[in-house]
Amino acid sequence: RAVGAHSTSDLPLLLADAANKALLANYQVAAPTYRKWAARKPFADFKDHQFLRVGDFPSFKEINEGGEVRYGTISENAEKVRAREFGTGIAIGRRALINDDLSALSDFSSMIATQAAAFENQQAYSLLAANPKLSDNVDLFHATHANLASSPSTIDGTNVALAVAQLRAQKSLDGLPLNLQPAYLVVGPAREVAARQLLASITPTKSSDVNVWSGFAELVVDANIADNAWYIFSAPGAAPTIVYGYVGGNEGPQVRSERDFDTQAVKVAASLDFAVGAIDFRGAVKNAGA
């Protein structure tokens, strides 16, 4: 064969090499919205990973003259999150690849990256909708956790004020006020207009017309929220509610390929070692919406 030409036996190596080089860039462009309000954590393997929540350092006590420091304890609690292995693939006939002059290589990396980002997003939002139980056997969003609206309601100043108050009133394991700041207002398409109206800046003609909630949080709109539900999240670094991660730090999908000995078709497979789970209720508030 001519110098620089590729035989069918080269195709698997070409495909994997080209796809993986372009994959991460496309994957980062397709960044899903859940990463704004979820915290990334490392996962070493596919076993349960414990996320320990510790309480507060013992409070200060007055020391009398000649007295000693009185030692206290720190409360703790833990939630478990496990990474799982996901995969997908496709087989491409030898003739189809040759006739296409290998231009499909770039298309595959883009499609895999888009599919992986969409899949992660769906997993994270499905977790929110499922409202899983935590280690205390109480739903993530629940009246007991004081992070669920007492009745479904629309997004307006009154109801947002109640939600923000719930977020700010959350306390640590040992009962200290956390004073959490709202960072994200998360909605589906059905409530995007109401959310934008609430966050919009206006020029009031009198003090009573001031929109006190203008720009109080960053708006996140995602079609994976199919109902009227809306959420307020604190910054994930301050009080992580949902965590996600990849096994061994391998962000996003990994592509591999091989040539079928009998048919000479090229098989392209993509794997994704991904984890997403709930670890605490304090950093988010839910309203089922109306």
CSV table of C-alpha atoms in Angstrom, one decimal:
chain,number,residue,atom,x,y,z
A,1,ARG,CA,0.0,0.0,0.0
A,2,ALA,CA,1.0,3.6,-0.5
A,3,VAL,CA,2.9,5.4,2.1
A,4,GLY,CA,0.5,7.1,4.5
A,5,ALA,CA,-2.4,4.9,3.5
A,6,HIS,CA,-4.3,3.0,6.1
A,7,SER,CA,-5.5,-0.6,5.9
A,8,THR,CA,-8.7,-1.9,7.6
A,9,SER,CA,-6.5,-3.2,10.4
A,10,ASP,CA,-5.5,0.4,11.2
A,11,LEU,CA,-9.1,1.6,11.7
A,12,PRO,CA,-9.6,0.6,15.3
A,13,LEU,CA,-6.4,2.4,16.4
A,14,LEU,CA,-7.2,5.4,14.4
A,15,LEU,CA,-10.8,5.6,15.7
A,16,ALA,CA,-9.9,5.2,19.4
A,17,ASP,CA,-7.0,7.7,19.1
A,18,ALA,CA,-8.9,10.3,17.2
A,19,ALA,CA,-12.0,10.0,19.3
A,20,ASN,CA,-10.3,10.2,22.6
A,21,LYS,CA,-8.3,13.3,21.5
A,22,ALA,CA,-11.5,15.2,20.5
A,23,LEU,CA,-13.8,13.7,23.1
A,24,LEU,CA,-12.8,15.7,26.2
A,25,ALA,CA,-13.0,19.0,24.4
A,26,ASN,CA,-16.5,18.2,23.1
A,27,TYR,CA,-17.5,16.8,26.4
A,28,GLN,CA,-16.5,20.0,28.2
A,29,VAL,CA,-18.4,22.2,25.7
A,30,ALA,CA,-21.5,20.1,26.4
A,31,ALA,CA,-21.2,20.7,30.2
A,32,PRO,CA,-24.5,19.7,31.8
A,33,THR,CA,-26.2,22.1,34.2
A,34,TYR,CA,-26.1,19.8,37.3
A,35,ARG,CA,-22.5,20.6,37.8
A,36,LYS,CA,-23.4,24.1,38.9
A,37,TRP,CA,-25.2,23.0,42.0
A,38,ALA,CA,-23.6,19.6,42.7
A,39,ALA,CA,-20.1,19.2,44.3
A,40,ARG,CA,-17.4,17.1,42.6
A,41,LYS,CA,-15.7,14.5,44.8
A,42,PRO,CA,-13.1,11.8,44.1
A,43,PHE,CA,-14.0,8.1,43.8
A,44,ALA,CA,-11.2,5.6,43.9
A,45,ASP,CA,-13.3,2.5,42.9
A,46,PHE,CA,-16.8,1.1,42.6
A,47,LYS,CA,-17.2,0.5,46.4
A,48,ASP,CA,-19.4,2.6,48.7
A,49,HIS,CA,-17.7,5.8,49.5
A,50,GLN,CA,-18.6,7.4,52.8
A,51,PHE,CA,-19.1,11.1,53.0
A,52,LEU,CA,-18.7,12.1,56.6
A,53,ARG,CA,-20.6,15.1,58.0
A,54,VAL,CA,-19.0,16.4,61.1
A,55,GLY,CA,-20.5,18.8,63.6
A,56,ASP,CA,-19.0,21.8,65.2
A,57,PHE,CA,-15.9,22.2,67.3
A,58,PRO,CA,-17.0,22.3,71.0
A,59,SER,CA,-18.2,25.8,72.0
A,60,PHE,CA,-16.0,28.1,74.1
A,61,LYS,CA,-16.4,27.9,77.9
A,62,GLU,CA,-15.2,30.4,80.4
A,63,ILE,CA,-12.1,29.2,82.3
A,64,ASN,CA,-12.1,30.2,85.9
A,65,GLU,CA,-8.9,31.3,87.6
A,66,GLY,CA,-6.8,28.2,88.0
A,67,GLY,CA,-9.3,26.1,86.1
A,68,GLU,CA,-8.8,23.7,83.2
A,69,VAL,CA,-10.1,23.6,79.6
A,70,ARG,CA,-13.2,21.4,79.4
A,71,TYR,CA,-13.0,19.1,76.4
A,72,GLY,CA,-16.1,18.3,74.4
A,73,THR,CA,-17.0,16.0,71.4
A,74,ILE,CA,-17.9,16.5,67.8
A,75,SER,CA,-21.0,15.0,66.3
A,76,GLU,CA,-20.8,13.0,63.0
A,77,ASN,CA,-23.0,11.4,60.4
A,78,ALA,CA,-22.2,9.7,57.1
A,79,GLU,CA,-23.9,9.0,53.8
A,80,LYS,CA,-22.8,6.4,51.2
A,81,VAL,CA,-22.4,7.0,47.5
A,82,ARG,CA,-21.2,4.4,45.0
A,83,ALA,CA,-19.9,4.9,41.5
A,84,ARG,CA,-21.3,2.7,38.7
A,85,GLU,CA,-20.1,1.6,35.4
A,86,PHE,CA,-22.1,2.5,32.3
A,87,GLY,CA,-21.4,1.7,28.7
A,88,THR,CA,-22.7,1.9,25.1
A,89,GLY,CA,-21.3,1.0,21.7
A,90,ILE,CA,-21.9,0.7,18.0
A,91,ALA,CA,-20.5,-1.5,15.2
A,92,ILE,CA,-19.6,0.1,11.9
A,93,GLY,CA,-19.2,-2.0,8.7
A,94,ARG,CA,-15.8,-1.9,7.0
A,95,ARG,CA,-17.2,-0.6,3.7
A,96,ALA,CA,-19.2,2.1,5.4
A,97,LEU,CA,-16.1,3.5,7.1
A,98,ILE,CA,-14.0,3.3,3.9
A,99,ASN,CA,-16.7,4.8,1.7
A,100,ASP,CA,-17.1,7.6,4.3
A,101,ASP,CA,-13.4,8.3,4.0
A,102,LEU,CA,-13.1,8.1,7.8
A,103,SER,CA,-14.9,11.5,8.3
A,104,ALA,CA,-17.1,9.7,10.8
A,105,LEU,CA,-14.2,9.7,13.4
A,106,SER,CA,-14.9,13.3,14.5
A,107,ASP,CA,-18.6,12.7,14.4
A,108,PHE,CA,-18.4,9.8,16.8
A,109,SER,CA,-16.4,11.7,19.4
A,110,SER,CA,-18.9,14.5,19.3
A,111,MET,CA,-21.9,12.2,19.6
A,112,ILE,CA,-20.4,10.2,22.5
A,113,ALA,CA,-19.5,13.4,24.3
A,114,THR,CA,-23.0,14.8,23.9
A,115,GLN,CA,-24.6,11.5,25.0
A,116,ALA,CA,-22.4,11.2,28.1
A,117,ALA,CA,-23.1,14.8,29.2
A,118,ALA,CA,-26.8,14.3,28.7
A,119,PHE,CA,-26.7,11.0,30.5
A,120,GLU,CA,-25.0,12.5,33.6
A,121,ASN,CA,-27.4,15.4,33.6
A,122,GLN,CA,-30.4,13.0,33.5
A,123,GLN,CA,-28.9,10.9,36.3
A,124,ALA,CA,-28.5,13.9,38.6
A,125,TYR,CA,-31.9,15.4,38.0
A,126,SER,CA,-33.6,12.0,38.3
A,127,LEU,CA,-32.0,11.8,41.7
A,128,LEU,CA,-33.6,15.1,42.7
A,129,ALA,CA,-37.0,13.9,41.4
A,130,ALA,CA,-36.6,10.5,43.2
A,131,ASN,CA,-36.1,12.4,46.5
A,132,PRO,CA,-34.0,9.5,48.1
A,133,LYS,CA,-33.9,8.7,51.7
A,134,LEU,CA,-30.8,9.6,53.7
A,135,SER,CA,-29.2,7.6,56.5
A,136,ASP,CA,-31.8,9.0,58.9
A,137,ASN,CA,-34.5,7.2,56.9
A,138,VAL,CA,-36.0,10.5,55.9
A,139,ASP,CA,-36.5,11.8,52.4
A,140,LEU,CA,-33.8,14.3,51.2
A,141,PHE,CA,-36.5,17.0,50.9
A,142,HIS,CA,-38.9,16.6,53.8
A,143,ALA,CA,-40.7,18.7,56.4
A,144,THR,CA,-38.6,16.9,59.0
A,145,HIS,CA,-35.5,18.4,57.3
A,146,ALA,CA,-37.2,21.8,57.1
A,147,ASN,CA,-36.3,22.0,53.4
A,148,LEU,CA,-39.6,21.3,51.7
A,149,ALA,CA,-42.4,23.9,51.1
A,150,SER,CA,-45.5,23.1,53.2
A,151,SER,CA,-47.6,23.5,50.0
A,152,PRO,CA,-46.7,23.6,46.3
A,153,SER,CA,-46.6,27.2,45.1
A,154,THR,CA,-45.5,29.4,42.3
A,155,ILE,CA,-42.3,31.3,42.1
A,156,ASP,CA,-42.9,34.8,43.5
A,157,GLY,CA,-41.5,37.1,46.1
A,158,THR,CA,-43.5,35.7,49.0
A,159,ASN,CA,-42.7,32.0,48.3
A,160,VAL,CA,-39.1,32.6,47.5
A,161,ALA,CA,-38.8,34.5,50.8
A,162,LEU,CA,-40.1,31.4,52.6
A,163,ALA,CA,-37.6,29.1,50.8
A,164,VAL,CA,-34.7,31.4,51.4
A,165,ALA,CA,-35.6,31.6,55.1
A,166,GLN,CA,-35.7,27.8,55.3
A,167,LEU,CA,-32.2,27.7,53.7
A,168,ARG,CA,-30.8,30.3,56.0
A,169,ALA,CA,-32.3,28.7,59.1
A,170,GLN,CA,-30.6,25.3,58.6
A,171,LYS,CA,-28.3,24.3,61.5
A,172,SER,CA,-25.3,22.1,61.8
A,173,LEU,CA,-25.3,18.7,63.5
A,174,ASP,CA,-24.6,20.4,66.8
A,175,GLY,CA,-27.2,23.1,66.3
A,176,LEU,CA,-25.2,26.1,65.1
A,177,PRO,CA,-26.9,28.3,62.5
A,178,LEU,CA,-25.2,27.8,59.1
A,179,ASN,CA,-26.4,31.1,57.6
A,180,LEU,CA,-26.3,29.6,54.1
A,181,GLN,CA,-26.5,32.0,51.2
A,182,PRO,CA,-28.8,31.2,48.2
A,183,ALA,CA,-26.6,30.7,45.1
A,184,TYR,CA,-28.8,28.9,42.5
A,185,LEU,CA,-32.5,29.0,41.6
A,186,VAL,CA,-33.1,25.8,39.7
A,187,VAL,CA,-36.2,25.3,37.5
A,188,GLY,CA,-37.6,23.5,34.5
A,189,PRO,CA,-38.8,25.2,31.3
A,190,ALA,CA,-42.4,25.4,32.7
A,191,ARG,CA,-41.2,27.9,35.3
A,192,GLU,CA,-38.5,29.7,33.5
A,193,VAL,CA,-40.5,32.9,32.7
A,194,ALA,CA,-41.6,33.2,36.3
A,195,ALA,CA,-38.0,32.8,37.5
A,196,ARG,CA,-36.7,35.4,35.1
A,197,GLN,CA,-39.4,37.8,36.1
A,198,LEU,CA,-38.5,37.4,39.7
A,199,LEU,CA,-34.8,37.9,39.1
A,200,ALA,CA,-35.2,40.8,36.7
A,201,SER,CA,-34.0,44.3,37.7
A,202,ILE,CA,-36.6,47.1,37.5
A,203,THR,CA,-36.5,50.8,38.0
A,204,PRO,CA,-39.1,51.4,40.7
A,205,THR,CA,-41.0,54.7,41.0
A,206,LYS,CA,-41.5,54.2,44.7
A,207,SER,CA,-39.8,52.1,47.4
A,208,SER,CA,-42.7,49.7,47.6
A,209,ASP,CA,-42.0,48.6,44.0
A,210,VAL,CA,-38.4,47.6,44.7
A,211,ASN,CA,-37.7,44.0,43.6
A,212,VAL,CA,-35.7,42.8,46.6
A,213,TRP,CA,-35.1,39.4,44.9
A,214,SER,CA,-33.5,40.9,41.8
A,215,GLY,CA,-30.4,38.8,41.0
A,216,PHE,CA,-30.4,37.1,44.4
A,217,ALA,CA,-29.3,33.8,42.7
A,218,GLU,CA,-28.0,32.5,39.4
A,219,LEU,CA,-30.8,30.9,37.3
A,220,VAL,CA,-30.4,27.3,36.2
A,221,VAL,CA,-33.0,26.1,33.7
A,222,ASP,CA,-33.0,22.4,32.7
A,223,ALA,CA,-35.5,20.4,30.7
A,224,ASN,CA,-34.9,17.4,32.9
A,225,ILE,CA,-37.2,19.1,35.4
A,226,ALA,CA,-40.5,18.3,33.6
A,227,ASP,CA,-42.9,19.5,36.2
A,228,ASN,CA,-43.4,22.8,38.1
A,229,ALA,CA,-40.8,22.0,40.9
A,230,TRP,CA,-38.2,24.6,41.7
A,231,TYR,CA,-35.2,24.5,44.0
A,232,ILE,CA,-32.9,26.9,45.8
A,233,PHE,CA,-29.3,25.6,46.3
A,234,SER,CA,-26.5,27.1,48.3
A,235,ALA,CA,-23.0,27.0,46.8
A,236,PRO,CA,-21.9,23.4,46.6
A,237,GLY,CA,-18.7,24.2,48.3
A,238,ALA,CA,-20.5,25.7,51.3
A,239,ALA,CA,-23.0,22.9,51.9
A,240,PRO,CA,-23.0,20.1,49.3
A,241,THR,CA,-26.3,18.4,48.9
A,242,ILE,CA,-25.6,16.3,45.8
A,243,VAL,CA,-22.1,15.0,44.9
A,244,TYR,CA,-20.8,13.5,41.7
A,245,GLY,CA,-17.5,12.1,40.5
A,246,TYR,CA,-15.6,9.7,38.3
A,247,VAL,CA,-13.6,6.6,39.2
A,248,GLY,CA,-9.9,7.3,39.2
A,249,GLY,CA,-10.3,10.8,38.1
A,250,ASN,CA,-11.1,9.8,34.5
A,251,GLU,CA,-13.5,12.6,33.7
A,252,GLY,CA,-16.2,11.7,31.1
A,253,PRO,CA,-16.4,8.7,28.8
A,254,GLN,CA,-13.5,6.6,27.7
A,255,VAL,CA,-13.5,5.2,24.1
A,256,ARG,CA,-12.1,1.9,22.9
A,257,SER,CA,-12.4,0.1,19.6
A,258,GLU,CA,-11.6,-3.2,18.0
A,259,ARG,CA,-11.9,-4.9,14.6
A,260,ASP,CA,-14.2,-8.0,14.4
A,261,PHE,CA,-12.1,-10.8,13.0
A,262,ASP,CA,-14.9,-12.4,11.0
A,263,THR,CA,-16.8,-9.4,9.6
A,264,GLN,CA,-14.0,-6.8,9.7
A,265,ALA,CA,-16.5,-4.3,11.1
A,266,VAL,CA,-15.2,-1.9,13.6
A,267,LYS,CA,-16.8,-1.9,17.1
A,268,VAL,CA,-16.7,1.4,19.0
A,269,ALA,CA,-17.5,1.2,22.7
A,270,ALA,CA,-17.7,4.0,25.3
A,271,SER,CA,-17.6,3.5,29.0
A,272,LEU,CA,-18.5,6.0,31.8
A,273,ASP,CA,-17.5,5.4,35.4
A,274,PHE,CA,-19.8,7.9,37.1
A,275,ALA,CA,-21.2,8.5,40.6
A,276,VAL,CA,-24.0,10.8,41.8
A,277,GLY,CA,-25.7,10.7,45.2
A,278,ALA,CA,-27.2,12.8,48.0
A,279,ILE,CA,-25.1,13.4,51.1
A,280,ASP,CA,-26.9,16.1,53.0
A,281,PHE,CA,-30.2,18.0,53.2
A,282,ARG,CA,-29.1,21.3,54.5
A,283,GLY,CA,-27.8,23.0,51.3
A,284,ALA,CA,-31.0,22.9,49.3
A,285,VAL,CA,-34.8,23.7,49.5
A,286,LYS,CA,-37.5,22.3,47.3
A,287,ASN,CA,-40.9,23.6,46.3
A,288,ALA,CA,-43.1,21.2,44.3
A,289,GLY,CA,-44.4,24.2,42.4
A,290,ALA,CA,-47.8,25.2,41.1
